[in-house]
PDB file of C-alpha atoms in Angstrom:
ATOM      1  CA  UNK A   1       0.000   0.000   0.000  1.00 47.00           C
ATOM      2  CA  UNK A   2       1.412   3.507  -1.252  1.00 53.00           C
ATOM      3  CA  UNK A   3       2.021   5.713   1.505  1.00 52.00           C
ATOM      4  CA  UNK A   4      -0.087   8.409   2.555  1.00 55.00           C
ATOM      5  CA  UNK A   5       1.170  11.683   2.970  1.00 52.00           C
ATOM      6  CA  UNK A   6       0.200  13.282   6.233  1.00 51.00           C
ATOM      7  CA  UNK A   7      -2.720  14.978   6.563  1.00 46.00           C
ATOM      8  CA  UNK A   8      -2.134  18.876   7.342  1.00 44.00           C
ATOM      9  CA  UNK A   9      -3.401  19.465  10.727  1.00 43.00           C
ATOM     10  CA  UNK A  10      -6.524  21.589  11.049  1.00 45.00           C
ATOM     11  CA  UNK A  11      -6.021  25.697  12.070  1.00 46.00           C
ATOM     12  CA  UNK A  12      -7.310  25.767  14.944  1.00 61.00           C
ATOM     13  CA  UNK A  13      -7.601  29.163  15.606  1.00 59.00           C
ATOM     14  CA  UNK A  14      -9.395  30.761  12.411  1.00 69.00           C
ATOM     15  CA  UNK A  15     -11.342  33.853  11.991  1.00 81.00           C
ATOM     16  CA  UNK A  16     -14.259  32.794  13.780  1.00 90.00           C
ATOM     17  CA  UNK A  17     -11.734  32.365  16.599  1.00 92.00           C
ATOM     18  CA  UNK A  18     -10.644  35.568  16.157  1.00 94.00           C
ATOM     19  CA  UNK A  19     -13.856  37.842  15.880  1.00 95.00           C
ATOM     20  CA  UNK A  20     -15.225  35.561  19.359  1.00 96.00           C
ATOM     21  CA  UNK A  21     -12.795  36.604  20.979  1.00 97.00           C
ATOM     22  CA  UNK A  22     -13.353  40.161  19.786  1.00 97.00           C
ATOM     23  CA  UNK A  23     -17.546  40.027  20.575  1.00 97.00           C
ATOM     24  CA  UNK A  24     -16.222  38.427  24.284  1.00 98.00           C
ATOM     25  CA  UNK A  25     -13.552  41.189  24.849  1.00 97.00           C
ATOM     26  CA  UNK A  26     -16.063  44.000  24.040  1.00 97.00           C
ATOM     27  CA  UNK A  27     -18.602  42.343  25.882  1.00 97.00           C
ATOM     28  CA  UNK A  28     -16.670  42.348  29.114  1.00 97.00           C
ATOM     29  CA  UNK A  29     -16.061  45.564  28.471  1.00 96.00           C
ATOM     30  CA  UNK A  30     -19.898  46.854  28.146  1.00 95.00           C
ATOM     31  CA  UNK A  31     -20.278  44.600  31.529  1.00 94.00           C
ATOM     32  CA  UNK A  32     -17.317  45.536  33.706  1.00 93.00           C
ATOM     33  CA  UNK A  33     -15.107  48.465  31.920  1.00 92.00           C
ATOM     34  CA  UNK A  34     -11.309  48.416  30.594  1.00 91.00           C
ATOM     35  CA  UNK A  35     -10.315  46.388  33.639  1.00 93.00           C
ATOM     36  CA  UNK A  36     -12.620  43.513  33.170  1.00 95.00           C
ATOM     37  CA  UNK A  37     -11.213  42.716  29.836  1.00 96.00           C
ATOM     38  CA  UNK A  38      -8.368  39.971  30.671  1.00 97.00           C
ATOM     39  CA  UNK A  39      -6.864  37.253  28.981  1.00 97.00           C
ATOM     40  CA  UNK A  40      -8.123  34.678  30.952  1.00 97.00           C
ATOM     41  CA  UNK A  41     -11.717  36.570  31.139  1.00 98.00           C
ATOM     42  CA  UNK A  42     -12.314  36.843  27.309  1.00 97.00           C
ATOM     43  CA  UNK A  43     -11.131  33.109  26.818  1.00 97.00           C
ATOM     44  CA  UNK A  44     -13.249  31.382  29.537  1.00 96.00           C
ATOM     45  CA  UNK A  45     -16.203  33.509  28.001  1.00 96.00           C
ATOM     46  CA  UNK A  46     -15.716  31.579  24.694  1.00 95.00           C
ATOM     47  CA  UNK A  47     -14.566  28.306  25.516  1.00 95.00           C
ATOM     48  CA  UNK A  48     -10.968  28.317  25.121  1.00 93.00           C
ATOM     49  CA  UNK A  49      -7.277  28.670  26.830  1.00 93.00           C
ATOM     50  CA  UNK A  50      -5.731  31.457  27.360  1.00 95.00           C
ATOM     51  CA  UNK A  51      -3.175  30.287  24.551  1.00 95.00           C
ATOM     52  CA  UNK A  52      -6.131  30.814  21.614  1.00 95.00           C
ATOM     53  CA  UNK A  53      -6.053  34.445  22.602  1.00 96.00           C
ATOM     54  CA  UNK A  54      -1.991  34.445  22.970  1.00 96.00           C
ATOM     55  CA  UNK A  55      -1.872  32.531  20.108  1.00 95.00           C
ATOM     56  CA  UNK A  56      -4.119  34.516  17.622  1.00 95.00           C
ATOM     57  CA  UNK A  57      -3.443  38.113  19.139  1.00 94.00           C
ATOM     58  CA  UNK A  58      -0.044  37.658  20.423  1.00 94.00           C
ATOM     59  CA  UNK A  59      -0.623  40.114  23.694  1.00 93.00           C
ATOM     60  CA  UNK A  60      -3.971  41.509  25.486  1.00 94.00           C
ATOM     61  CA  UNK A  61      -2.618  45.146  23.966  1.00 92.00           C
ATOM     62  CA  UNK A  62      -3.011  43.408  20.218  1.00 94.00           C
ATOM     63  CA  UNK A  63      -6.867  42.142  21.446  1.00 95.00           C
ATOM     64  CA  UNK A  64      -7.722  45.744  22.674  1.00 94.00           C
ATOM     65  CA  UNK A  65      -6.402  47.369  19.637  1.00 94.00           C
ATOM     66  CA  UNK A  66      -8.357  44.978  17.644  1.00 95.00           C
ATOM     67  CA  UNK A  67     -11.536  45.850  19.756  1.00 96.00           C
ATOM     68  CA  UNK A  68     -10.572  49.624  19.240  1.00 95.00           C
ATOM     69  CA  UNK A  69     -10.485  48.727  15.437  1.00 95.00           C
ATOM     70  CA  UNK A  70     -14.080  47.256  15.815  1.00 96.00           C
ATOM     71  CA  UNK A  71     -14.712  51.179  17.313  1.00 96.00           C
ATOM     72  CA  UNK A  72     -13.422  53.136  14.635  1.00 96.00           C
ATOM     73  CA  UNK A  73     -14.569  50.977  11.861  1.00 97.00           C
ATOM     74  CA  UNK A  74     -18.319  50.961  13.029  1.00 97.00           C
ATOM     75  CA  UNK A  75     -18.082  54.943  12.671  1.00 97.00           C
ATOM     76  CA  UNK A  76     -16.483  54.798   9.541  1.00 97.00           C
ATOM     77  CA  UNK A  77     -19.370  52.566   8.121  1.00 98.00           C
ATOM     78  CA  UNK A  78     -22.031  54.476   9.660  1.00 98.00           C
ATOM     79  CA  UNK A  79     -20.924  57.717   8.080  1.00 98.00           C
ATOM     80  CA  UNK A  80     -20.123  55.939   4.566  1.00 97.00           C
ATOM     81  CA  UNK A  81     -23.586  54.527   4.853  1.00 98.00           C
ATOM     82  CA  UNK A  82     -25.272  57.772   4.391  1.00 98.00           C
ATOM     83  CA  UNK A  83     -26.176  59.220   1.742  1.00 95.00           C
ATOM     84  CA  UNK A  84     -24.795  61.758  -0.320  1.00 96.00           C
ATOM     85  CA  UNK A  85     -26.799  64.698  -1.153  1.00 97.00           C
ATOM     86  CA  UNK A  86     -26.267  68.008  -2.751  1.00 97.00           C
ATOM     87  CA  UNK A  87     -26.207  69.955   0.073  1.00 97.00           C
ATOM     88  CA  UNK A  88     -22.505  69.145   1.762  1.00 98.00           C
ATOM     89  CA  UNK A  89     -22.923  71.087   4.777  1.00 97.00           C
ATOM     90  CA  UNK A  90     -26.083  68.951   5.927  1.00 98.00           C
ATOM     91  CA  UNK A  91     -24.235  65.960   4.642  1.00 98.00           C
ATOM     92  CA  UNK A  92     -21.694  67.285   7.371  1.00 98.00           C
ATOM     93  CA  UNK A  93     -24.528  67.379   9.985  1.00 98.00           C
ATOM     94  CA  UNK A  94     -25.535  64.064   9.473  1.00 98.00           C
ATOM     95  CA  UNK A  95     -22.458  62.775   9.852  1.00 98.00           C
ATOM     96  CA  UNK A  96     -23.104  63.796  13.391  1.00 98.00           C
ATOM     97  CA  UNK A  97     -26.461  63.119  14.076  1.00 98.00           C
ATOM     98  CA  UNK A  98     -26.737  60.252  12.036  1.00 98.00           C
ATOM     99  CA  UNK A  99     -23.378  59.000  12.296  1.00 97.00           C
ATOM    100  CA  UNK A 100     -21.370  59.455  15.590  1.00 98.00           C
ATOM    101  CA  UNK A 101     -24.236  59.771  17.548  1.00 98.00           C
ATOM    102  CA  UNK A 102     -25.770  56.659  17.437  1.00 97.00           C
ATOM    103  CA  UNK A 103     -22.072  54.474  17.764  1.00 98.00           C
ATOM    104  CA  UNK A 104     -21.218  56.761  20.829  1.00 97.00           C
ATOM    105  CA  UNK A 105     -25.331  55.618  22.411  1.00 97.00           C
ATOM    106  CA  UNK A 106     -25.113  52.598  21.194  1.00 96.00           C
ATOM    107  CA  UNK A 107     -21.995  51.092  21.799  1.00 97.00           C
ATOM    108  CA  UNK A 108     -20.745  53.414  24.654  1.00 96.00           C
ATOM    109  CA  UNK A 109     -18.251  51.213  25.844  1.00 96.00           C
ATOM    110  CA  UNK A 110     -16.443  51.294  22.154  1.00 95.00           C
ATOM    111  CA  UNK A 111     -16.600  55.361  22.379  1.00 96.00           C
ATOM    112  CA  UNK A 112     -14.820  55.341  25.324  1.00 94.00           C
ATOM    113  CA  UNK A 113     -12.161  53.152  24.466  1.00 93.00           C
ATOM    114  CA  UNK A 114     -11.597  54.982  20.936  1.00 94.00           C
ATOM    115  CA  UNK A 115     -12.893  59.043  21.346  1.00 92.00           C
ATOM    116  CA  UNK A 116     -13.167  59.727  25.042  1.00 91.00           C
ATOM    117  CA  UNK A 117     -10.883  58.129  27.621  1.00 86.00           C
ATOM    118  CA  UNK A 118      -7.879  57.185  24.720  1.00 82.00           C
ATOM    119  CA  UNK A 119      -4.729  55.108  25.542  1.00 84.00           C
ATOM    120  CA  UNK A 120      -2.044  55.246  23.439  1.00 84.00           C
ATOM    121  CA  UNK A 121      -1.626  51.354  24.508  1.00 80.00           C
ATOM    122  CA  UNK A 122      -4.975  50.615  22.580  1.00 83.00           C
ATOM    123  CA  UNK A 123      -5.275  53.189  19.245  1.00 78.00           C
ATOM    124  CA  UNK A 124      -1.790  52.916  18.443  1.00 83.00           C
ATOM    125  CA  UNK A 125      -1.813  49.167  17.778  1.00 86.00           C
ATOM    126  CA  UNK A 126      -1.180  48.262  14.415  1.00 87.00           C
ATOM    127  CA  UNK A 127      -4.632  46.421  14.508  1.00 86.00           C
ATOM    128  CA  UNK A 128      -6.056  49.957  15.244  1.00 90.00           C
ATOM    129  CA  UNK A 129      -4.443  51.803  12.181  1.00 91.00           C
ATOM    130  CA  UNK A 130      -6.368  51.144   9.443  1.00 94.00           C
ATOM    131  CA  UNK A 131      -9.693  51.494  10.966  1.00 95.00           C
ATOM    132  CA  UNK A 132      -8.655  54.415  12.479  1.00 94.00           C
ATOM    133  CA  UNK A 133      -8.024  56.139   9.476  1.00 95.00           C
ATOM    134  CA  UNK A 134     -11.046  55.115   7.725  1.00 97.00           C
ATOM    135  CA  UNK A 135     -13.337  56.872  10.890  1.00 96.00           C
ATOM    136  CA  UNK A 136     -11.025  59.689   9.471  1.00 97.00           C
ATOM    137  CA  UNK A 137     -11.534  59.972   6.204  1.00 97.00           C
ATOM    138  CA  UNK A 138     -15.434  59.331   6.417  1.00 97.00           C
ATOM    139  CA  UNK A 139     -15.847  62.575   8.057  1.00 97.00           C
ATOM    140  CA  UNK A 140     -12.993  64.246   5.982  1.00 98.00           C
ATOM    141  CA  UNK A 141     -14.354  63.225   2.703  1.00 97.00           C
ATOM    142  CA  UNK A 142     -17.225  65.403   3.926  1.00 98.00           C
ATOM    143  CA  UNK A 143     -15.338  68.660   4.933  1.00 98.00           C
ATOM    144  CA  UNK A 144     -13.682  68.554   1.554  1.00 98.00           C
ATOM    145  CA  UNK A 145     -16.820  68.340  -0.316  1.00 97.00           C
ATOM    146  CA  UNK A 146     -18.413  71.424   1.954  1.00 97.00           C
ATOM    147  CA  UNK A 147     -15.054  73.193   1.386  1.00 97.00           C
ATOM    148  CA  UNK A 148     -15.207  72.359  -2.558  1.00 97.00           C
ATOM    149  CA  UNK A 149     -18.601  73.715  -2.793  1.00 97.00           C
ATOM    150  CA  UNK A 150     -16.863  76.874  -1.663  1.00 97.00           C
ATOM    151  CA  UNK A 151     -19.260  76.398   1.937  1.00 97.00           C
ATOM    152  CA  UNK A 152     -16.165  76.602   4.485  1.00 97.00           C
ATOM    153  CA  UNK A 153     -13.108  78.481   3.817  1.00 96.00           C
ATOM    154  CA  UNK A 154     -10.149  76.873   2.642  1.00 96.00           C
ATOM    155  CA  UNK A 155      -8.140  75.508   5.873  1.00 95.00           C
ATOM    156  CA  UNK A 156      -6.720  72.632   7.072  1.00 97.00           C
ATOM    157  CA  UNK A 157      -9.021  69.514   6.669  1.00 97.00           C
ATOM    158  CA  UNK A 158      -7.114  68.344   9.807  1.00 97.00           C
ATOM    159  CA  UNK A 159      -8.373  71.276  11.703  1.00 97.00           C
ATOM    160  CA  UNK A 160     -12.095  71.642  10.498  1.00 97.00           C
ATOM    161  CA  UNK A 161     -12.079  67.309  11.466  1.00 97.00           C
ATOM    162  CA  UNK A 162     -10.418  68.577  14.736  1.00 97.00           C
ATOM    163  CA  UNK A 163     -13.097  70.993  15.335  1.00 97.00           C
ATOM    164  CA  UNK A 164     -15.940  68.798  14.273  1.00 97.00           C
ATOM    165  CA  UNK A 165     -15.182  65.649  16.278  1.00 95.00           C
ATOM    166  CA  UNK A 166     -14.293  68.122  19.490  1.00 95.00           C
ATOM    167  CA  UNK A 167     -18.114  69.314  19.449  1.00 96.00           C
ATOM    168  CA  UNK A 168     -19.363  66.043  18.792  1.00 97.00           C
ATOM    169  CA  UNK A 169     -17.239  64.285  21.486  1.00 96.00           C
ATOM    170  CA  UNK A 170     -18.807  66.900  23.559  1.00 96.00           C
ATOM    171  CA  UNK A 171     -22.373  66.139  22.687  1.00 97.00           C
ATOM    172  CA  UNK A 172     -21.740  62.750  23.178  1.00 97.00           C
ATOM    173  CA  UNK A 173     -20.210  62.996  26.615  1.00 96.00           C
ATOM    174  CA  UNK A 174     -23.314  64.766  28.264  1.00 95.00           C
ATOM    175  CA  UNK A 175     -25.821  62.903  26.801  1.00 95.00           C
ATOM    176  CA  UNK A 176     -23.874  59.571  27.721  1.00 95.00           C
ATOM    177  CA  UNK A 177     -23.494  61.319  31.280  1.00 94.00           C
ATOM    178  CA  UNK A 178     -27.672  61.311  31.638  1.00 91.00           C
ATOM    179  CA  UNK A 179     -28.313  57.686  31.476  1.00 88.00           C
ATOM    180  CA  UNK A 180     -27.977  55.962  35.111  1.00 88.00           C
ATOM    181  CA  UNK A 181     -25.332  54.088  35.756  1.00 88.00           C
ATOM    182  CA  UNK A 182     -23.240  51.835  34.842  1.00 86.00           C
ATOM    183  CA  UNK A 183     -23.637  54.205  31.619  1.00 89.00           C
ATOM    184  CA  UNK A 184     -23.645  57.562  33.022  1.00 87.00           C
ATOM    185  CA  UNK A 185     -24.087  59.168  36.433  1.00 88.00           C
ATOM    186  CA  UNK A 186     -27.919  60.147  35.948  1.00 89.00           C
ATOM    187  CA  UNK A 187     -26.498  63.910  35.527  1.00 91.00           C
ATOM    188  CA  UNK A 188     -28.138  66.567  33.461  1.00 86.00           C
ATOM    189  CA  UNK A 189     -31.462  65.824  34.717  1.00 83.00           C
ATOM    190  CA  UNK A 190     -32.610  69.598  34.038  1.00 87.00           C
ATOM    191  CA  UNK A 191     -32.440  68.302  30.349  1.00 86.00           C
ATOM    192  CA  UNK A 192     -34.616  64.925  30.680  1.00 82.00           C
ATOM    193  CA  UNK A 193     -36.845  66.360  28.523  1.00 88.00           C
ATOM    194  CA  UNK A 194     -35.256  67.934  25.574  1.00 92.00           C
ATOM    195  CA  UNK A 195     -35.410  66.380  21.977  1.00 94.00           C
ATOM    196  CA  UNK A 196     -31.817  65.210  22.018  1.00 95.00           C
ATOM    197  CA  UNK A 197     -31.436  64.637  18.098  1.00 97.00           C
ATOM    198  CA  UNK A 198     -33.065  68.066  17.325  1.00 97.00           C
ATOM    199  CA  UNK A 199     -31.001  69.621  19.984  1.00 97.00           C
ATOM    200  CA  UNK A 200     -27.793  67.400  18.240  1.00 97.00           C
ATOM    201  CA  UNK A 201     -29.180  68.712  14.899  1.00 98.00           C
ATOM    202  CA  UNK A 202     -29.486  72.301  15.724  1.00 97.00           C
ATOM    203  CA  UNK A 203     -26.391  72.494  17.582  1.00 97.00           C
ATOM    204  CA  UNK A 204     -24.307  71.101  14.773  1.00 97.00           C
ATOM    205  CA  UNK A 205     -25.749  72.867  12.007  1.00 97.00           C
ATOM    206  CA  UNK A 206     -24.923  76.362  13.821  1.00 96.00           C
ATOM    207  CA  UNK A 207     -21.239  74.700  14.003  1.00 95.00           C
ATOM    208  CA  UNK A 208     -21.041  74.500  10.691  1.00 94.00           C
ATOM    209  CA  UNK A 209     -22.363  77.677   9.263  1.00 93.00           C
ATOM    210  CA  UNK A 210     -21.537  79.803  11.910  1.00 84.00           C
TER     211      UNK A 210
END
């Protein structure tokens, strides 16, 4: 009987490895914040060793950059997935309202992590990069259309994304800061009943012609 050559051994650790450990990692961190997210945490909450988490990211810095990536990526698709109108500057707004607002309510423990409290340890990753600079250029591509159209002066984009992401950061903050905890500290209750998207709406679109 010929012999068989030996059968390859099976990856063990894949992509669907990989993004599990991911959804675990950023669901410890919705449940218990930054320090809640260890090595041996995330891989008991799929199944596995700490070596499938060693062995596919390398380090616990490489797992939160790759959450962070998650982060920046989400905004990036959420501003790419509107649409495109021919009016730049409410394009612009959008990208706020429709855009970073609902990633920084929705998935407040991924805003953190990537817009508000920032570590150098987590966005600087490579795993972070290229997500990172697609968040970016979603919200540049805007400013240079507004500042094509001859609607903002010509500056920096750098500065008017600067600007932008300051006063939405902002927004987001307080409006995080109303929900009870383990969200926010139930503060601005004197605004419990204010339209938060028309206030978001209003707010931005004074930014950006004034």
């Amino acid at each position: 009987v010929p012999c068989q050559p030996p059968m390859a051994r099976p990856v063990k650790h894949d992509e669907h490895t990989r993004d599990a450990l991911v959804d675990a990692a950023e669901a410890l961190l919705a449940e218990g914040g930054r320090a809640a997210v260890t090595v041996r945490a995330v891989a008991e909450r799929v199944g596995e060793s700490t070596r499938a988490v060693y062995t596919v990211f390398g380090s616990r810095a490489a797992l939160m950059g790759a959450v962070a990536a998650r982060g920046f990526q989400l905004v990036a698709d959420l501003v790419d997935a509107l649409p495109v109108t021919d009016d730049p500057l409410a394009d612009l707004v959008a990208a706020g309202v429709h855009g970073f607002r609902p990633f920084a309510l929705d998935r407040p423990h991924l805003f953190r992590i990537t817009y508000h409290d920032i570590s150098e340890e987590i966005f600087a990753r490579p795993e972070a990069g290229p997500a990172l600079m697609a968040s970016y250029r979603s919200l540049a591509t805007r400013i240079e259309r507004a500042v094509t159209a001859g609607l903002l002066p010509e500056r920096p984009t750098a500065g008017y994304v600067f600007a932008f992401h300051s006063f939405t950061c902002g927004l987001a903050v307080n409006e995080l800061s109303r929900q009870p905890p383990p969200v926010g500290a139930s503060f601005w209750r004197m605004a419990a009943r204010i339209d938060m998207e028309t206030l978001w709406h209003r707010s931005l679109t004074a930014f950006v012609t004034g």
